[in-house]
PDB file of C-alpha atoms in Angstrom:
ATOM      1  CA  UNK A   1     102.959  24.855 165.576  1.00 66.00           C
ATOM      2  CA  UNK A   2     103.063  28.323 164.135  1.00 62.00           C
ATOM      3  CA  UNK A   3     105.457  28.796 161.319  1.00 91.00           C
ATOM      4  CA  UNK A   4     106.849  32.203 160.475  1.00 96.00           C
ATOM      5  CA  UNK A   5     108.946  32.148 157.344  1.00 96.00           C
ATOM      6  CA  UNK A   6     111.359  34.824 156.232  1.00 95.00           C
ATOM      7  CA  UNK A   7     112.301  34.621 152.599  1.00 88.00           C
ATOM      8  CA  UNK A   8     116.066  34.998 152.975  1.00 90.00           C
ATOM      9  CA  UNK A   9     118.516  34.025 155.702  1.00 93.00           C
ATOM     10  CA  UNK A  10     121.315  36.197 154.315  1.00 96.00           C
ATOM     11  CA  UNK A  11     121.104  39.162 151.975  1.00 96.00           C
ATOM     12  CA  UNK A  12     123.795  41.453 150.572  1.00 97.00           C
ATOM     13  CA  UNK A  13     122.743  44.703 148.922  1.00 97.00           C
ATOM     14  CA  UNK A  14     124.368  47.884 147.652  1.00 97.00           C
ATOM     15  CA  UNK A  15     123.846  51.337 149.091  1.00 97.00           C
ATOM     16  CA  UNK A  16     120.853  53.007 147.452  1.00 97.00           C
ATOM     17  CA  UNK A  17     119.148  49.788 146.401  1.00 97.00           C
ATOM     18  CA  UNK A  18     115.501  49.162 147.187  1.00 97.00           C
ATOM     19  CA  UNK A  19     115.273  46.108 149.420  1.00 97.00           C
ATOM     20  CA  UNK A  20     112.275  43.906 150.157  1.00 97.00           C
ATOM     21  CA  UNK A  21     112.193  41.581 153.150  1.00 97.00           C
ATOM     22  CA  UNK A  22     109.287  39.173 153.075  1.00 96.00           C
ATOM     23  CA  UNK A  23     107.591  37.394 155.950  1.00 97.00           C
ATOM     24  CA  UNK A  24     104.780  34.852 155.854  1.00 97.00           C
ATOM     25  CA  UNK A  25     102.924  33.222 158.750  1.00 97.00           C
ATOM     26  CA  UNK A  26     100.591  30.260 158.506  1.00 95.00           C
ATOM     27  CA  UNK A  27      98.459  30.513 161.642  1.00 92.00           C
ATOM     28  CA  UNK A  28      96.026  33.285 160.744  1.00 94.00           C
ATOM     29  CA  UNK A  29      97.523  35.712 163.280  1.00 94.00           C
ATOM     30  CA  UNK A  30      96.142  39.224 163.282  1.00 94.00           C
ATOM     31  CA  UNK A  31      99.373  40.901 164.328  1.00 94.00           C
ATOM     32  CA  UNK A  32     102.712  40.971 162.574  1.00 96.00           C
ATOM     33  CA  UNK A  33     105.909  42.741 163.535  1.00 97.00           C
ATOM     34  CA  UNK A  34     109.285  43.731 162.147  1.00 98.00           C
ATOM     35  CA  UNK A  35     112.240  44.141 164.517  1.00 98.00           C
ATOM     36  CA  UNK A  36     115.898  44.767 163.940  1.00 97.00           C
ATOM     37  CA  UNK A  37     118.472  43.295 166.296  1.00 97.00           C
ATOM     38  CA  UNK A  38     121.835  44.923 166.921  1.00 95.00           C
ATOM     39  CA  UNK A  39     124.431  43.964 169.557  1.00 90.00           C
ATOM     40  CA  UNK A  40     123.912  45.861 172.791  1.00 88.00           C
ATOM     41  CA  UNK A  41     120.621  47.341 171.610  1.00 91.00           C
ATOM     42  CA  UNK A  42     118.374  44.306 171.801  1.00 93.00           C
ATOM     43  CA  UNK A  43     115.364  44.085 169.534  1.00 96.00           C
ATOM     44  CA  UNK A  44     113.928  47.362 168.337  1.00 96.00           C
ATOM     45  CA  UNK A  45     110.490  47.559 166.787  1.00 95.00           C
ATOM     46  CA  UNK A  46     110.391  49.058 163.307  1.00 97.00           C
ATOM     47  CA  UNK A  47     106.747  48.622 162.323  1.00 96.00           C
ATOM     48  CA  UNK A  48     103.841  46.418 163.221  1.00 95.00           C
ATOM     49  CA  UNK A  49     100.454  45.632 161.732  1.00 95.00           C
ATOM     50  CA  UNK A  50      97.279  44.573 163.512  1.00 93.00           C
ATOM     51  CA  UNK A  51      95.187  43.927 160.421  1.00 92.00           C
ATOM     52  CA  UNK A  52      95.369  43.806 156.661  1.00 93.00           C
ATOM     53  CA  UNK A  53      96.383  47.178 155.230  1.00 90.00           C
ATOM     54  CA  UNK A  54      96.831  48.560 158.758  1.00 92.00           C
ATOM     55  CA  UNK A  55     100.226  49.555 160.083  1.00 93.00           C
ATOM     56  CA  UNK A  56     101.690  51.343 163.040  1.00 93.00           C
ATOM     57  CA  UNK A  57     105.126  52.855 163.462  1.00 94.00           C
ATOM     58  CA  UNK A  58     107.370  51.319 166.032  1.00 93.00           C
ATOM     59  CA  UNK A  59     110.321  52.958 167.722  1.00 92.00           C
ATOM     60  CA  UNK A  60     112.624  53.243 164.696  1.00 95.00           C
ATOM     61  CA  UNK A  61     110.548  53.570 161.490  1.00 96.00           C
ATOM     62  CA  UNK A  62     112.807  56.050 159.724  1.00 96.00           C
ATOM     63  CA  UNK A  63     114.124  54.712 156.429  1.00 96.00           C
ATOM     64  CA  UNK A  64     111.618  51.845 156.344  1.00 97.00           C
ATOM     65  CA  UNK A  65     108.121  51.209 155.088  1.00 97.00           C
ATOM     66  CA  UNK A  66     105.859  48.169 155.241  1.00 97.00           C
ATOM     67  CA  UNK A  67     103.105  46.527 153.306  1.00 97.00           C
ATOM     68  CA  UNK A  68     100.393  44.119 154.395  1.00 97.00           C
ATOM     69  CA  UNK A  69      98.101  43.336 151.514  1.00 96.00           C
ATOM     70  CA  UNK A  70      97.211  39.859 152.776  1.00 96.00           C
ATOM     71  CA  UNK A  71      96.783  38.666 156.339  1.00 96.00           C
ATOM     72  CA  UNK A  72      99.559  36.114 156.131  1.00 96.00           C
ATOM     73  CA  UNK A  73     102.215  38.336 154.554  1.00 97.00           C
ATOM     74  CA  UNK A  74     104.068  41.341 155.961  1.00 97.00           C
ATOM     75  CA  UNK A  75     106.791  42.988 153.926  1.00 97.00           C
ATOM     76  CA  UNK A  76     109.504  45.362 155.092  1.00 98.00           C
ATOM     77  CA  UNK A  77     110.825  47.771 152.500  1.00 98.00           C
ATOM     78  CA  UNK A  78     114.039  49.727 152.596  1.00 97.00           C
ATOM     79  CA  UNK A  79     113.419  52.420 149.991  1.00 94.00           C
ATOM     80  CA  UNK A  80     117.094  53.310 149.616  1.00 97.00           C
ATOM     81  CA  UNK A  81     119.343  51.039 151.626  1.00 97.00           C
ATOM     82  CA  UNK A  82     122.114  52.595 153.663  1.00 97.00           C
ATOM     83  CA  UNK A  83     125.067  51.059 155.478  1.00 97.00           C
ATOM     84  CA  UNK A  84     123.515  51.826 158.873  1.00 97.00           C
ATOM     85  CA  UNK A  85     120.684  49.486 157.985  1.00 98.00           C
ATOM     86  CA  UNK A  86     123.063  46.530 158.076  1.00 98.00           C
ATOM     87  CA  UNK A  87     121.462  44.387 160.767  1.00 97.00           C
ATOM     88  CA  UNK A  88     119.575  41.216 161.659  1.00 97.00           C
ATOM     89  CA  UNK A  89     115.886  41.623 160.835  1.00 98.00           C
ATOM     90  CA  UNK A  90     113.343  39.519 162.695  1.00 97.00           C
ATOM     91  CA  UNK A  91     109.713  39.076 161.727  1.00 97.00           C
ATOM     92  CA  UNK A  92     107.133  37.898 164.257  1.00 97.00           C
ATOM     93  CA  UNK A  93     103.419  37.275 164.511  1.00 96.00           C
ATOM     94  CA  UNK A  94     100.896  36.841 167.306  1.00 94.00           C
ATOM     95  CA  UNK A  95      97.242  36.643 168.123  1.00 93.00           C
ATOM     96  CA  UNK A  96      95.589  39.604 169.789  1.00 92.00           C
ATOM     97  CA  UNK A  97      95.740  39.600 173.575  1.00 90.00           C
ATOM     98  CA  UNK A  98      97.876  40.829 176.412  1.00 91.00           C
ATOM     99  CA  UNK A  99      99.315  37.382 177.097  1.00 92.00           C
ATOM    100  CA  UNK A 100      99.774  36.273 173.506  1.00 93.00           C
ATOM    101  CA  UNK A 101     103.379  35.442 172.798  1.00 94.00           C
ATOM    102  CA  UNK A 102     105.200  36.338 169.630  1.00 95.00           C
ATOM    103  CA  UNK A 103     106.307  33.644 167.217  1.00 96.00           C
ATOM    104  CA  UNK A 104     109.474  34.579 165.377  1.00 96.00           C
ATOM    105  CA  UNK A 105     110.967  33.780 162.026  1.00 96.00           C
ATOM    106  CA  UNK A 106     114.586  32.676 161.761  1.00 94.00           C
ATOM    107  CA  UNK A 107     115.765  36.155 160.798  1.00 95.00           C
ATOM    108  CA  UNK A 108     117.414  37.808 157.807  1.00 96.00           C
ATOM    109  CA  UNK A 109     120.978  39.058 158.152  1.00 96.00           C
ATOM    110  CA  UNK A 110     121.147  42.041 155.822  1.00 97.00           C
ATOM    111  CA  UNK A 111     124.464  43.544 154.823  1.00 97.00           C
ATOM    112  CA  UNK A 112     124.442  46.853 152.951  1.00 97.00           C
ATOM    113  CA  UNK A 113     127.754  47.591 151.248  1.00 96.00           C
TER     114      UNK A 113
ATOM    115  CA  UNK B   1     112.256  56.669 177.336  1.00 54.00           C
ATOM    116  CA  UNK B   2     113.521  53.131 177.747  1.00 59.00           C
ATOM    117  CA  UNK B   3     110.623  50.997 178.815  1.00 91.00           C
ATOM    118  CA  UNK B   4     112.546  47.812 179.529  1.00 95.00           C
ATOM    119  CA  UNK B   5     115.998  47.809 181.086  1.00 95.00           C
ATOM    120  CA  UNK B   6     118.312  44.853 181.418  1.00 96.00           C
ATOM    121  CA  UNK B   7     121.385  46.076 183.251  1.00 94.00           C
ATOM    122  CA  UNK B   8     123.539  42.960 182.909  1.00 94.00           C
ATOM    123  CA  UNK B   9     125.157  42.803 179.462  1.00 93.00           C
ATOM    124  CA  UNK B  10     126.814  39.498 180.362  1.00 95.00           C
ATOM    125  CA  UNK B  11     126.781  36.921 183.127  1.00 95.00           C
ATOM    126  CA  UNK B  12     128.968  33.912 183.845  1.00 96.00           C
ATOM    127  CA  UNK B  13     127.651  31.130 186.053  1.00 96.00           C
ATOM    128  CA  UNK B  14     128.879  27.685 187.057  1.00 96.00           C
ATOM    129  CA  UNK B  15     126.852  24.743 185.860  1.00 97.00           C
ATOM    130  CA  UNK B  16     124.151  23.618 188.324  1.00 96.00           C
ATOM    131  CA  UNK B  17     124.021  26.971 190.060  1.00 97.00           C
ATOM    132  CA  UNK B  18     120.872  29.097 190.051  1.00 97.00           C
ATOM    133  CA  UNK B  19     121.006  32.343 188.117  1.00 97.00           C
ATOM    134  CA  UNK B  20     118.911  35.502 188.223  1.00 97.00           C
ATOM    135  CA  UNK B  21     118.628  37.755 185.183  1.00 98.00           C
ATOM    136  CA  UNK B  22     117.444  41.258 185.991  1.00 97.00           C
ATOM    137  CA  UNK B  23     114.699  43.173 184.228  1.00 98.00           C
ATOM    138  CA  UNK B  24     113.086  46.443 185.224  1.00 97.00           C
ATOM    139  CA  UNK B  25     110.320  48.170 183.341  1.00 97.00           C
ATOM    140  CA  UNK B  26     108.538  51.461 183.199  1.00 95.00           C
ATOM    141  CA  UNK B  27     104.845  51.890 182.548  1.00 92.00           C
ATOM    142  CA  UNK B  28     101.879  53.897 183.765  1.00 90.00           C
ATOM    143  CA  UNK B  29      99.462  51.371 182.312  1.00 90.00           C
ATOM    144  CA  UNK B  30      97.824  49.329 185.110  1.00 90.00           C
ATOM    145  CA  UNK B  31      97.470  46.313 182.818  1.00 92.00           C
ATOM    146  CA  UNK B  32     100.499  44.853 181.118  1.00 94.00           C
ATOM    147  CA  UNK B  33     102.258  41.613 180.394  1.00 95.00           C
ATOM    148  CA  UNK B  34     105.885  40.638 180.777  1.00 97.00           C
ATOM    149  CA  UNK B  35     107.688  38.037 178.684  1.00 97.00           C
ATOM    150  CA  UNK B  36     111.078  36.373 178.654  1.00 98.00           C
ATOM    151  CA  UNK B  37     112.667  34.962 175.518  1.00 98.00           C
ATOM    152  CA  UNK B  38     115.825  32.929 175.004  1.00 98.00           C
ATOM    153  CA  UNK B  39     117.987  33.250 171.899  1.00 97.00           C
ATOM    154  CA  UNK B  40     120.674  30.565 171.561  1.00 96.00           C
ATOM    155  CA  UNK B  41     123.550  30.905 169.123  1.00 93.00           C
ATOM    156  CA  UNK B  42     121.349  29.426 166.397  1.00 91.00           C
ATOM    157  CA  UNK B  43     119.403  32.696 166.441  1.00 91.00           C
ATOM    158  CA  UNK B  44     115.917  31.346 167.034  1.00 92.00           C
ATOM    159  CA  UNK B  45     113.757  33.181 169.569  1.00 96.00           C
ATOM    160  CA  UNK B  46     112.300  30.814 172.162  1.00 96.00           C
ATOM    161  CA  UNK B  47     109.466  31.929 174.443  1.00 97.00           C
ATOM    162  CA  UNK B  48     110.149  31.004 178.076  1.00 98.00           C
ATOM    163  CA  UNK B  49     107.624  32.502 180.444  1.00 98.00           C
ATOM    164  CA  UNK B  50     104.849  35.073 180.825  1.00 97.00           C
ATOM    165  CA  UNK B  51     103.623  37.141 183.777  1.00 97.00           C
ATOM    166  CA  UNK B  52     100.518  39.310 183.760  1.00 95.00           C
ATOM    167  CA  UNK B  53     100.403  42.420 185.912  1.00 95.00           C
ATOM    168  CA  UNK B  54      97.309  41.186 187.727  1.00 94.00           C
ATOM    169  CA  UNK B  55      98.538  37.629 188.236  1.00 92.00           C
ATOM    170  CA  UNK B  56      98.579  36.825 191.936  1.00 88.00           C
ATOM    171  CA  UNK B  57     101.285  34.195 191.721  1.00 94.00           C
ATOM    172  CA  UNK B  58     104.750  34.407 190.234  1.00 96.00           C
ATOM    173  CA  UNK B  59     104.881  32.503 186.964  1.00 96.00           C
ATOM    174  CA  UNK B  60     106.808  29.230 186.763  1.00 97.00           C
ATOM    175  CA  UNK B  61     107.668  26.970 183.815  1.00 96.00           C
ATOM    176  CA  UNK B  62     109.867  24.034 184.698  1.00 96.00           C
ATOM    177  CA  UNK B  63     113.288  25.378 185.724  1.00 97.00           C
ATOM    178  CA  UNK B  64     112.226  28.940 184.910  1.00 97.00           C
ATOM    179  CA  UNK B  65     110.450  31.211 187.340  1.00 97.00           C
ATOM    180  CA  UNK B  66     109.705  34.877 187.304  1.00 97.00           C
ATOM    181  CA  UNK B  67     110.366  36.946 190.400  1.00 97.00           C
ATOM    182  CA  UNK B  68     107.710  39.603 189.877  1.00 96.00           C
ATOM    183  CA  UNK B  69     107.883  42.615 192.186  1.00 96.00           C
ATOM    184  CA  UNK B  70     105.205  44.968 190.976  1.00 95.00           C
ATOM    185  CA  UNK B  71     105.952  47.871 193.318  1.00 94.00           C
ATOM    186  CA  UNK B  72     109.585  47.850 192.272  1.00 95.00           C
ATOM    187  CA  UNK B  73     108.645  47.317 188.613  1.00 96.00           C
ATOM    188  CA  UNK B  74     110.956  44.382 188.269  1.00 97.00           C
ATOM    189  CA  UNK B  75     110.459  41.018 186.598  1.00 97.00           C
ATOM    190  CA  UNK B  76     113.609  38.998 187.092  1.00 98.00           C
ATOM    191  CA  UNK B  77     114.028  35.591 185.478  1.00 98.00           C
ATOM    192  CA  UNK B  78     115.336  32.850 187.734  1.00 98.00           C
ATOM    193  CA  UNK B  79     116.832  29.720 186.222  1.00 97.00           C
ATOM    194  CA  UNK B  80     117.342  26.915 188.701  1.00 95.00           C
ATOM    195  CA  UNK B  81     120.050  24.281 188.349  1.00 94.00           C
ATOM    196  CA  UNK B  82     121.640  25.839 185.276  1.00 96.00           C
ATOM    197  CA  UNK B  83     122.769  23.631 182.389  1.00 96.00           C
ATOM    198  CA  UNK B  84     125.313  24.163 179.616  1.00 96.00           C
ATOM    199  CA  UNK B  85     122.414  24.459 177.174  1.00 96.00           C
ATOM    200  CA  UNK B  86     121.187  27.542 179.022  1.00 97.00           C
ATOM    201  CA  UNK B  87     124.033  29.551 177.501  1.00 97.00           C
ATOM    202  CA  UNK B  88     122.251  32.087 175.309  1.00 97.00           C
ATOM    203  CA  UNK B  89     120.985  35.659 175.032  1.00 97.00           C
ATOM    204  CA  UNK B  90     117.967  36.358 177.201  1.00 98.00           C
ATOM    205  CA  UNK B  91     115.475  39.123 176.486  1.00 97.00           C
ATOM    206  CA  UNK B  92     112.812  40.636 178.691  1.00 97.00           C
ATOM    207  CA  UNK B  93     109.822  42.223 176.954  1.00 97.00           C
ATOM    208  CA  UNK B  94     106.614  44.044 177.850  1.00 95.00           C
ATOM    209  CA  UNK B  95     103.243  44.592 176.248  1.00 93.00           C
ATOM    210  CA  UNK B  96     100.891  47.271 177.565  1.00 90.00           C
ATOM    211  CA  UNK B  97      97.127  46.995 177.226  1.00 81.00           C
ATOM    212  CA  UNK B  98      97.111  50.450 175.686  1.00 78.00           C
ATOM    213  CA  UNK B  99     100.063  49.667 173.456  1.00 71.00           C
ATOM    214  CA  UNK B 100      98.135  48.249 170.504  1.00 72.00           C
ATOM    215  CA  UNK B 101      99.719  44.795 170.745  1.00 81.00           C
ATOM    216  CA  UNK B 102     103.300  45.912 170.338  1.00 88.00           C
ATOM    217  CA  UNK B 103     105.947  44.127 172.373  1.00 91.00           C
ATOM    218  CA  UNK B 104     108.938  46.173 173.516  1.00 93.00           C
ATOM    219  CA  UNK B 105     112.207  44.389 174.299  1.00 95.00           C
ATOM    220  CA  UNK B 106     115.159  45.111 176.544  1.00 95.00           C
ATOM    221  CA  UNK B 107     118.803  45.118 175.473  1.00 95.00           C
ATOM    222  CA  UNK B 108     119.353  41.518 176.472  1.00 96.00           C
ATOM    223  CA  UNK B 109     121.739  39.630 178.762  1.00 97.00           C
ATOM    224  CA  UNK B 110     124.253  37.124 177.431  1.00 97.00           C
ATOM    225  CA  UNK B 111     124.406  34.193 179.856  1.00 98.00           C
ATOM    226  CA  UNK B 112     127.354  31.819 179.764  1.00 97.00           C
ATOM    227  CA  UNK B 113     127.270  28.606 181.761  1.00 97.00           C
ATOM    228  CA  UNK B 114     130.712  27.254 182.644  1.00 95.00           C
ATOM    229  CA  UNK B 115     131.247  23.514 183.187  1.00 94.00           C
TER     230      UNK B 115
END
C-alpha cells in the first residue's frame, strides 16, 4: 500500500514565523498535492506538483510556497505565518491518469498564535 | 466558480436505511473523472468510488454506488443498508483531463447514522 507521511500531526507556531510542512510518499508517484481543510469549505488545493522541480498553483496559493527537489518529497512553506493560516493541512500523492485516486497523509493540524 | 457543489452540510439517517449524498459539478471538459472520499472522525481520507465521464455503467463498490446523471451534471453517492460506521464526512471530487492532474473537492457532507 502507498504510504504518505506528514512529518507532524500537530504544530503550534507564532505569527510571522517561517513554517515548513513536510510530506514524503514511498510509491514513486509523479503527482503530489497540498490541501487545506476548513469546516464548511471542504478541501481547497494550495499547490500541486507533477514532477520534480515542477509546481502549479492551486486555488488558494497566496501566502504559501512549495518545494519539490526529490520525487518523493513535497514541502509546503508558509513564509510568514498568519493566524488565518490556522488549519488542517493534507498532503496527497497519485499516479498520472484521469482515474488515479489520491492517497492522503494523516494531516497536520497547524495552529498559528 | 465552484466546480463541485455539495448542498447538504449534514444528514441524519436511521441505521439500515439507504442514503443518497448529493454532488453536482461544473465542467466544459468532455473527459473527466468523479471521486468520492470518506473521512471518519480519525481524519484519514478513504477512497470509496470512481466514475469516468465516458463510463457506460454507474460505478458500484460493495454497498456504495454512484448515481451518475451526465446531462444533469450530478454524481450522487448512494449507500445501501447504512451502518453506524458510515458516520463520517463525505467528499465529492472531480479531475478534468485538461486540469493537469489536480483534483478539486466539494465542501463535504457530514453523515450521521442513528441507531
